[in-house]
PDB file of C-alpha atoms in Angstrom:
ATOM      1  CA  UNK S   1     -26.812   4.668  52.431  1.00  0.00           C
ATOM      2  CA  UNK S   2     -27.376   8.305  53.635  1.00  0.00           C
ATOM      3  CA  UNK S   3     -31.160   9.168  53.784  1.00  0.00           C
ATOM      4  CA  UNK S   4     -32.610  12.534  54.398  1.00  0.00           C
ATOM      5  CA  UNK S   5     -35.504  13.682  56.475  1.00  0.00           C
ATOM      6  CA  UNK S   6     -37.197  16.846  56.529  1.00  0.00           C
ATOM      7  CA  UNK S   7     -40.424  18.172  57.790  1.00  0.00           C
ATOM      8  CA  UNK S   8     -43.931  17.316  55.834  1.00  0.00           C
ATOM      9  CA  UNK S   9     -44.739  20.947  55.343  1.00  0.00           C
ATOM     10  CA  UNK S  10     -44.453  24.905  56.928  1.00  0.00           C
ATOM     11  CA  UNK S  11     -46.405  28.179  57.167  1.00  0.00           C
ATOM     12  CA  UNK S  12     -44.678  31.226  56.562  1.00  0.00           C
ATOM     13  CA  UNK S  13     -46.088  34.814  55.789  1.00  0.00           C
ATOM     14  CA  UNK S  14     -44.785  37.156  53.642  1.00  0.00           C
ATOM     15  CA  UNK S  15     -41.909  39.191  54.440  1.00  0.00           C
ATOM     16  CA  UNK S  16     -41.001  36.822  57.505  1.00  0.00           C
ATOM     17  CA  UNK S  17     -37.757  35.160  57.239  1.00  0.00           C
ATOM     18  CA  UNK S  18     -38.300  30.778  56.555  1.00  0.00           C
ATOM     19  CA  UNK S  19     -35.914  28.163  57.790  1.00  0.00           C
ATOM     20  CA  UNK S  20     -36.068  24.356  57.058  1.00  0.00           C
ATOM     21  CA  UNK S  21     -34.093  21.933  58.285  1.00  0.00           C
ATOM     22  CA  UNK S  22     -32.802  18.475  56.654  1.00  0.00           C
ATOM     23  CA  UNK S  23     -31.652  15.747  58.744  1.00  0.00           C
ATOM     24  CA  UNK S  24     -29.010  13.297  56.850  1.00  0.00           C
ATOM     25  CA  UNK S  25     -27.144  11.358  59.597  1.00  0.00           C
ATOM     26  CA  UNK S  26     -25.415   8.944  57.476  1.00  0.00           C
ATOM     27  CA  UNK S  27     -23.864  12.077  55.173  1.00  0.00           C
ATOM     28  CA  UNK S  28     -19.958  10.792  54.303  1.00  0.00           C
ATOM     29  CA  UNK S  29     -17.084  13.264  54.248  1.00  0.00           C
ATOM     30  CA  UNK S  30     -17.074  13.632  50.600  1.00  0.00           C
ATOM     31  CA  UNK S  31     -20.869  13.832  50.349  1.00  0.00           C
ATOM     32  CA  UNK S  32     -22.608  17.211  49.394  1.00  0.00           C
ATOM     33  CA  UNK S  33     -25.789  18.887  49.982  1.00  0.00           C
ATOM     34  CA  UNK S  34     -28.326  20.232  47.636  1.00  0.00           C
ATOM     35  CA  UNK S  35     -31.729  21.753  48.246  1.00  0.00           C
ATOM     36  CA  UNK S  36     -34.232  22.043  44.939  1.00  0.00           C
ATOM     37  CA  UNK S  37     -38.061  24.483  45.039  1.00  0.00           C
ATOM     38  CA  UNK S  38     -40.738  23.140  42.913  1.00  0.00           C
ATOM     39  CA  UNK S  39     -44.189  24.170  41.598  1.00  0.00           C
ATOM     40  CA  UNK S  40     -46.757  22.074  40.803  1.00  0.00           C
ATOM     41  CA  UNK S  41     -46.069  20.464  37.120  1.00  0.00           C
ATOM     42  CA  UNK S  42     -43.082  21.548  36.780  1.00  0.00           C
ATOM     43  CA  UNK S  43     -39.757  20.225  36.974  1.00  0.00           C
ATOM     44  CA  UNK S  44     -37.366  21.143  40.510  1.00  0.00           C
ATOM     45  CA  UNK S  45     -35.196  23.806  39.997  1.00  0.00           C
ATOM     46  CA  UNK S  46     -31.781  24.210  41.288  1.00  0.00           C
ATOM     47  CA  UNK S  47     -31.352  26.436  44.609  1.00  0.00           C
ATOM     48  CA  UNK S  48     -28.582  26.067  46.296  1.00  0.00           C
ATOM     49  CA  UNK S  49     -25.278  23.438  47.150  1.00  0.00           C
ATOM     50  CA  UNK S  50     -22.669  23.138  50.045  1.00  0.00           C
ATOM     51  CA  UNK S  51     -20.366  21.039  51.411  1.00  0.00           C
ATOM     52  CA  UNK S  52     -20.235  22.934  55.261  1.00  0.00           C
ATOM     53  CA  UNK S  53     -20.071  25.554  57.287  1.00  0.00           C
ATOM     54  CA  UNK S  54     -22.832  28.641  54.919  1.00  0.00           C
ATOM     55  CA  UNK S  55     -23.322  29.060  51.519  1.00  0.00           C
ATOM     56  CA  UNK S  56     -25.024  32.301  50.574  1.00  0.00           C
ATOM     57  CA  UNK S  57     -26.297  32.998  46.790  1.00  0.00           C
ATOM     58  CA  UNK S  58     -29.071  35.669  45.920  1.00  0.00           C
ATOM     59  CA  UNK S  59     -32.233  33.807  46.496  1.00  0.00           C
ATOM     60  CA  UNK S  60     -31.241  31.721  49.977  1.00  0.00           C
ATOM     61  CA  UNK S  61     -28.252  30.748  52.381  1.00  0.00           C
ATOM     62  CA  UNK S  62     -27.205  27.079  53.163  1.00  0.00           C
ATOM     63  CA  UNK S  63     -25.774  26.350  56.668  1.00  0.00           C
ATOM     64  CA  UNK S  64     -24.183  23.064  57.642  1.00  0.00           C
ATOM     65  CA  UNK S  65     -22.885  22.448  61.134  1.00  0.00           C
ATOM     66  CA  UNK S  66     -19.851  21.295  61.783  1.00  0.00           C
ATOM     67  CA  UNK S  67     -21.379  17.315  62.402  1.00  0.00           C
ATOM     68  CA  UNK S  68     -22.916  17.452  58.970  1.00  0.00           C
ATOM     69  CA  UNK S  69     -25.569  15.297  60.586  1.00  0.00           C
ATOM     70  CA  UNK S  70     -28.366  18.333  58.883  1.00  0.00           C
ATOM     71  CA  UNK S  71     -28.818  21.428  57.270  1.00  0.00           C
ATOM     72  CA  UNK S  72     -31.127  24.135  56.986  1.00  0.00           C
ATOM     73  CA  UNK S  73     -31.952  26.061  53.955  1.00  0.00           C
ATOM     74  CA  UNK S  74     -33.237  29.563  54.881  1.00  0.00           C
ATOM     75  CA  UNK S  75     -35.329  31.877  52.591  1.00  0.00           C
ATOM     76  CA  UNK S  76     -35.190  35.182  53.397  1.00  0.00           C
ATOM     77  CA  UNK S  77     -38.302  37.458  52.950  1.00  0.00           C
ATOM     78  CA  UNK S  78     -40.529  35.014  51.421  1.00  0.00           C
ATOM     79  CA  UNK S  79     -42.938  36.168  49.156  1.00  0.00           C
ATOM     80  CA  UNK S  80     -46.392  34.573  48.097  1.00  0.00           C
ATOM     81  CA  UNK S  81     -44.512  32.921  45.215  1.00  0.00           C
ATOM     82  CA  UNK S  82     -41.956  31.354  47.207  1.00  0.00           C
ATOM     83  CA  UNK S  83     -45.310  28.532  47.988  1.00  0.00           C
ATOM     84  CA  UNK S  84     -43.895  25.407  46.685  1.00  0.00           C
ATOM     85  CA  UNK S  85     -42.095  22.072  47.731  1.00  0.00           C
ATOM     86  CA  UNK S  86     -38.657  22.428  48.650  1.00  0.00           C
ATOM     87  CA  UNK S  87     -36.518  18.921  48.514  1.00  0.00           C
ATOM     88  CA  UNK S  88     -33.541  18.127  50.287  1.00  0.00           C
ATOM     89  CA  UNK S  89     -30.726  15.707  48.764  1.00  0.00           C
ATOM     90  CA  UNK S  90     -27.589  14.429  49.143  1.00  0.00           C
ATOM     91  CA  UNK S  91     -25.546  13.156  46.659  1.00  0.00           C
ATOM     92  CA  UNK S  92     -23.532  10.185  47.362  1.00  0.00           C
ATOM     93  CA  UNK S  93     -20.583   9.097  45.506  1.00  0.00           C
ATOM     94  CA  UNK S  94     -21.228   5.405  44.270  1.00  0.00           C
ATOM     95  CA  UNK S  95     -17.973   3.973  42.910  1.00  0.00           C
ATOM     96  CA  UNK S  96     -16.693   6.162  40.388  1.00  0.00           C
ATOM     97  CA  UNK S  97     -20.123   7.450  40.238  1.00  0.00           C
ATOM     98  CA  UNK S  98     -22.568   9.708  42.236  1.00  0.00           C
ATOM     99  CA  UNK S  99     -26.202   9.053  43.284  1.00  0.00           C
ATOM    100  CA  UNK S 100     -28.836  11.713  44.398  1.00  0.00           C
ATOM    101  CA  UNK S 101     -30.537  10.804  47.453  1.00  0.00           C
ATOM    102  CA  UNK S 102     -33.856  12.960  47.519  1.00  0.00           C
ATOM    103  CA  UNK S 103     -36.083  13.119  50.496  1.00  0.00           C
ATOM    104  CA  UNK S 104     -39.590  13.494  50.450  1.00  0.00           C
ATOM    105  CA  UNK S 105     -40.117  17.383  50.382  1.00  0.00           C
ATOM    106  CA  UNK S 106     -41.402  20.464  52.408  1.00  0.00           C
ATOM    107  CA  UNK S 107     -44.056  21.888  51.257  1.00  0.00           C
ATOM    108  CA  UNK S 108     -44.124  25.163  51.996  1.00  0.00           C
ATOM    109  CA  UNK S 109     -47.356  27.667  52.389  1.00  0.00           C
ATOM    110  CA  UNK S 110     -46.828  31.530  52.361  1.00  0.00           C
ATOM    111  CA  UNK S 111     -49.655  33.342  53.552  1.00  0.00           C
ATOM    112  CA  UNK S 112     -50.736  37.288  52.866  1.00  0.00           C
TER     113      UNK S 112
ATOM    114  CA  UNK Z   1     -29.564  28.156  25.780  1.00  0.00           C
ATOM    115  CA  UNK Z   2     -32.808  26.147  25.656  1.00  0.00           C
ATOM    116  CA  UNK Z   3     -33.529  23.608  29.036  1.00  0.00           C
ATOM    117  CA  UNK Z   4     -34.462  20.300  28.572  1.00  0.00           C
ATOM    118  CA  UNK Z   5     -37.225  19.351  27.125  1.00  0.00           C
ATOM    119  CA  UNK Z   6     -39.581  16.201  27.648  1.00  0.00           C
ATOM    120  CA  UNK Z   7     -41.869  15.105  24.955  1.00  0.00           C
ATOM    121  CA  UNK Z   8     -45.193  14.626  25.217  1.00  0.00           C
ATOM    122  CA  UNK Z   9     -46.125  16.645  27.956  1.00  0.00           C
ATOM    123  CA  UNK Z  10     -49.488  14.466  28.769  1.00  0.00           C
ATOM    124  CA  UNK Z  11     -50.129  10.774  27.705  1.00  0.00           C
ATOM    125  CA  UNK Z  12     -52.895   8.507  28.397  1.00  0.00           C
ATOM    126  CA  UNK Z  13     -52.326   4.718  28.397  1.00  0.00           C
ATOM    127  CA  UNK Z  14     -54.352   2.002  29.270  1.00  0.00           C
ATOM    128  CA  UNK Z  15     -53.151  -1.379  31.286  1.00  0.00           C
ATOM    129  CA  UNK Z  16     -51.125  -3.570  29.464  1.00  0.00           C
ATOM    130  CA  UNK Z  17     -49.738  -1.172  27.091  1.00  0.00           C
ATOM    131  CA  UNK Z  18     -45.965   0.296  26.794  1.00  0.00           C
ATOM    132  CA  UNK Z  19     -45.386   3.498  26.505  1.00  0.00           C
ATOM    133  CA  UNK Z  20     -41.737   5.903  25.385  1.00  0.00           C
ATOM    134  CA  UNK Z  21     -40.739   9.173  27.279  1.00  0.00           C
ATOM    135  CA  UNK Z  22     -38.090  11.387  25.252  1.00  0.00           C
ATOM    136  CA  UNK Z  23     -36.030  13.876  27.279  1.00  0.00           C
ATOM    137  CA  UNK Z  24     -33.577  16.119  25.250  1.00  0.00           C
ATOM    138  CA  UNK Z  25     -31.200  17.822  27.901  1.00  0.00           C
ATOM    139  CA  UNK Z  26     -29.307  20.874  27.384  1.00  0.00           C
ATOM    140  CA  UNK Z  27     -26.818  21.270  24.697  1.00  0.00           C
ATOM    141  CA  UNK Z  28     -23.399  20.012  26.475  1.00  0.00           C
ATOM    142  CA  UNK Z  29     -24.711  17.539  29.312  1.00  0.00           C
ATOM    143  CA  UNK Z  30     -23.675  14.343  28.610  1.00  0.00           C
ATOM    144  CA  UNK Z  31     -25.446  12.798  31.920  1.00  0.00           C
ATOM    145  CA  UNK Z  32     -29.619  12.510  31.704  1.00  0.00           C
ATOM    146  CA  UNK Z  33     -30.939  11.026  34.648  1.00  0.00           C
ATOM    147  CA  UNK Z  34     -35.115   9.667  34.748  1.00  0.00           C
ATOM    148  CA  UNK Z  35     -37.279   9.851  37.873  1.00  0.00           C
ATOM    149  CA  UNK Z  36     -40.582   8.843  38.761  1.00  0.00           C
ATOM    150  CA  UNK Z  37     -42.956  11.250  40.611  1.00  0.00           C
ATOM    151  CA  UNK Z  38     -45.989  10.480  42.770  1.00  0.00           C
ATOM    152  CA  UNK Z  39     -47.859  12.052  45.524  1.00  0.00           C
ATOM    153  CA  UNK Z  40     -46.915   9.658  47.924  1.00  0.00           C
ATOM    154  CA  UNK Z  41     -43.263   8.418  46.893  1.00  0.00           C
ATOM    155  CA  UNK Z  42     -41.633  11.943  45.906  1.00  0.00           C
ATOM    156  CA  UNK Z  43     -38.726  11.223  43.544  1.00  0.00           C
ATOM    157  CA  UNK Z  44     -37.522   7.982  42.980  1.00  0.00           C
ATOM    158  CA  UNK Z  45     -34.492   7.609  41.012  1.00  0.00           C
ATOM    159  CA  UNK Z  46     -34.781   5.454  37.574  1.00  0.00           C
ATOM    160  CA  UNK Z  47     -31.383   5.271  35.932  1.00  0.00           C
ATOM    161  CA  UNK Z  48     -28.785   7.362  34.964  1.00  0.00           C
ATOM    162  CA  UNK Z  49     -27.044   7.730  31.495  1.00  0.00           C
ATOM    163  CA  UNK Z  50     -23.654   8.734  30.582  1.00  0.00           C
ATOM    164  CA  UNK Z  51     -22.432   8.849  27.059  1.00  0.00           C
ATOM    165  CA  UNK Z  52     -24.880   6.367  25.855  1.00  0.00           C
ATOM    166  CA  UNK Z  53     -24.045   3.794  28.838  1.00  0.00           C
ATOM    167  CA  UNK Z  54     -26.097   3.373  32.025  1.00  0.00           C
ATOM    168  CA  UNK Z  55     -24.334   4.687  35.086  1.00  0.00           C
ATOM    169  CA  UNK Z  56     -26.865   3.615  38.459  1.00  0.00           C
ATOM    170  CA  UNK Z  57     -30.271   2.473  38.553  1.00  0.00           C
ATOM    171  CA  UNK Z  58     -32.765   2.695  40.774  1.00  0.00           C
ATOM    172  CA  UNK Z  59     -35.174  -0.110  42.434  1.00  0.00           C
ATOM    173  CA  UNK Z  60     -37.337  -0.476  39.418  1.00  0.00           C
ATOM    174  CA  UNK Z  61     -38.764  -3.538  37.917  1.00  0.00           C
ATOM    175  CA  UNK Z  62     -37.259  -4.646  34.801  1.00  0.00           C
ATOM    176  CA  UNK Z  63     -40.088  -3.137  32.553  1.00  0.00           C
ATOM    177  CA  UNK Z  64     -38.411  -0.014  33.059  1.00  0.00           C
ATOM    178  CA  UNK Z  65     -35.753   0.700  30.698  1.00  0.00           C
ATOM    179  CA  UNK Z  66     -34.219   3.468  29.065  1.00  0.00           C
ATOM    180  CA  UNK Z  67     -31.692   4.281  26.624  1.00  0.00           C
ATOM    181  CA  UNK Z  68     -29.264   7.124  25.553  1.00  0.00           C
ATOM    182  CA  UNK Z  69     -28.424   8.274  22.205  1.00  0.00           C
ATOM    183  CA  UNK Z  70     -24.777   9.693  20.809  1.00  0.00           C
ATOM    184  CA  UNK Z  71     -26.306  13.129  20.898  1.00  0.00           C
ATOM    185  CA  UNK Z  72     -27.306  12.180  24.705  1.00  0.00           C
ATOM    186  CA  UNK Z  73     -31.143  12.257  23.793  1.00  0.00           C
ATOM    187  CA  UNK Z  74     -32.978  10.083  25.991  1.00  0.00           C
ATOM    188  CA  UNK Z  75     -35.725   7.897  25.949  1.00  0.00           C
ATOM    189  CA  UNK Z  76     -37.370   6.017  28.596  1.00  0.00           C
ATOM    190  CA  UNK Z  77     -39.478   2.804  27.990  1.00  0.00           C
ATOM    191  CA  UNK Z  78     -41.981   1.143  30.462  1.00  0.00           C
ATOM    192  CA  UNK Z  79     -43.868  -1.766  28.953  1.00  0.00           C
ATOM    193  CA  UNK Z  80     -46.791  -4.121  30.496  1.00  0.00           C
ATOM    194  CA  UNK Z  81     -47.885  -1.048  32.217  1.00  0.00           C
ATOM    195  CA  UNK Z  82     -49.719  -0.948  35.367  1.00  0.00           C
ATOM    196  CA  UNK Z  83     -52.298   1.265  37.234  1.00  0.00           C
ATOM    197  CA  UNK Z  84     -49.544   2.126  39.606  1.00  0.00           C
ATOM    198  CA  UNK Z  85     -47.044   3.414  36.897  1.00  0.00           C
ATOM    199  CA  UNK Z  86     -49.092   6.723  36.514  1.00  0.00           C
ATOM    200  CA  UNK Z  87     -47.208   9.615  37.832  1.00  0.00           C
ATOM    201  CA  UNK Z  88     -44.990  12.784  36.510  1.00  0.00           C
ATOM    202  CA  UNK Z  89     -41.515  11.531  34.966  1.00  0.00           C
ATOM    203  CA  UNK Z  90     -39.140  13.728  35.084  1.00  0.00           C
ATOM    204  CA  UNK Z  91     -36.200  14.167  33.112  1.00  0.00           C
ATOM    205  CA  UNK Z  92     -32.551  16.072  34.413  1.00  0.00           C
ATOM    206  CA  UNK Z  93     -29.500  16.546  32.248  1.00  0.00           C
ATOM    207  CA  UNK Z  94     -26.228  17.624  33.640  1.00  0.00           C
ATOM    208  CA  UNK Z  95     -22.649  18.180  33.259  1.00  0.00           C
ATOM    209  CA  UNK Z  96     -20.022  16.487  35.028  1.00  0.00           C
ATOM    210  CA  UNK Z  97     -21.535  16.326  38.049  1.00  0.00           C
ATOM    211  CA  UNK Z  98     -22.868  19.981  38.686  1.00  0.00           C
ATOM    212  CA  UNK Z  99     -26.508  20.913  39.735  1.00  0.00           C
ATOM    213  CA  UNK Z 100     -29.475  19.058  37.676  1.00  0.00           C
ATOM    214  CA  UNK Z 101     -31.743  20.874  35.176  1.00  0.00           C
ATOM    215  CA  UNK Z 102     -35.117  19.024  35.095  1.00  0.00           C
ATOM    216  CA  UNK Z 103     -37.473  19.342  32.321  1.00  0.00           C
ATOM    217  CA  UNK Z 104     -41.085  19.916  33.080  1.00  0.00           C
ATOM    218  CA  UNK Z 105     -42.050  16.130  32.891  1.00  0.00           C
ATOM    219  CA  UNK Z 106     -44.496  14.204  31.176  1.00  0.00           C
ATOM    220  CA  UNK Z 107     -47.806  13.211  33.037  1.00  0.00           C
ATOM    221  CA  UNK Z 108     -48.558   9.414  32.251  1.00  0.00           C
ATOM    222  CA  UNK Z 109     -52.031   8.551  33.203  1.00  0.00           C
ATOM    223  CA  UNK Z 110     -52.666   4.376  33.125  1.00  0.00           C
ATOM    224  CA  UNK Z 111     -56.055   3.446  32.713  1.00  0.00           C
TER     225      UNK Z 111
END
């Protein structure tokens, strides 16, 4: 079953550009990858899903290498309210069915 | 469109007691998946409903259970409950198979 590991938790200041990286070595072919920011009591929010190579919506950019083995989600020009815990996960199909496989979070710290 | 929404927001419980979570997702979503929250698991994974029918499940003991309406309203029952049950569960509602919407959760404090 795949399993994702990512770092505990990052510093950033504002402005600077933040990059975190996912490892999920057991990702299948069919398998995609989702990243999810969220503040304290309150629910994860969507931020952004690919399958390989970059992904780039208005709030971050996705890039998968060509081994799939990680990813790394990459905020650009964080801002004091991009502090919060940002999950990796990888959905896994099951059957006819699909799974989310979260990992444990990055808690990340932007500083003035 | 209004998100989902997770009723109560707080509860307090004591050992031994059962409690019932309600998650309404958004209007559409037919899946509503339940996870459990704490500061040193992260998410674990419950169950998953489809169309009133249970689609996975997660490692939990059997005095988790949930259920899921025809209007795909959920509810989420854990009975006998245990010091160790108190943590944020969250609630996500989607449609066939695109991103999750969470709710905001409902804090369950055992004491």
């Amino acid at each position: 079953l795949a399993k994702t590991t990512q770092p505990i938790s990052m510093d950033s200041y504002e402005g600077q550009e933040v990059n975190i990286t996912c490892s999920h070595n057991n990702i299948a072919t069919n398998d995609y990858i989702t990243w999810y920011q969220q503040f304290p009591s309150q629910g994860p929010r969507f931020i952004i899903q690919g399958y390989k190579t970059k992904v780039t919506n208005e709030v971050a950019s996705l890039f998968i290498p060509a081994d799939r083995k990680s990813s790394t989600l990459s905020l650009p020009r964080v801002s004091l309210s991009d502090t919060a815990v940002y999950y990796c996960l990888v959905g896994v199909r099951a059957g006819n069915n699909r799974k989310l496989i979260w990992g444990l979070g990055t808690s990340l710290a932007v500083n003035p | 469109k209004a998100g989902v929404t997770q009723t109560p927001r707080y509860l307090i419980k004591t050992r031994g007691q059962q409690v019932t979570l309600s998650c309404s997702p958004i209007s559409g979503h037919r899946s509503v998946s339940w996870y459990q929250q704490t500061p040193g698991q992260g998410l674990q994974f419950l169950f998953e409903y489809f169309s009133e029918t249970q689609r996975n499940k997660g490692n939990f003991p059997g005095r988790f259970s949930g259920r899921q309406f025809s209007n795909s309203r959920s509810e989420m029952n854990v009975s006998t409950l245990e010091l160790g049950d108190s943590a944020l569960y969250l609630c996500a509602s989607s449609s066939k198979g695109a991103e999750a919407f969470f709710g905001q959760g409902t804090r369950l404090t055992v004491v």
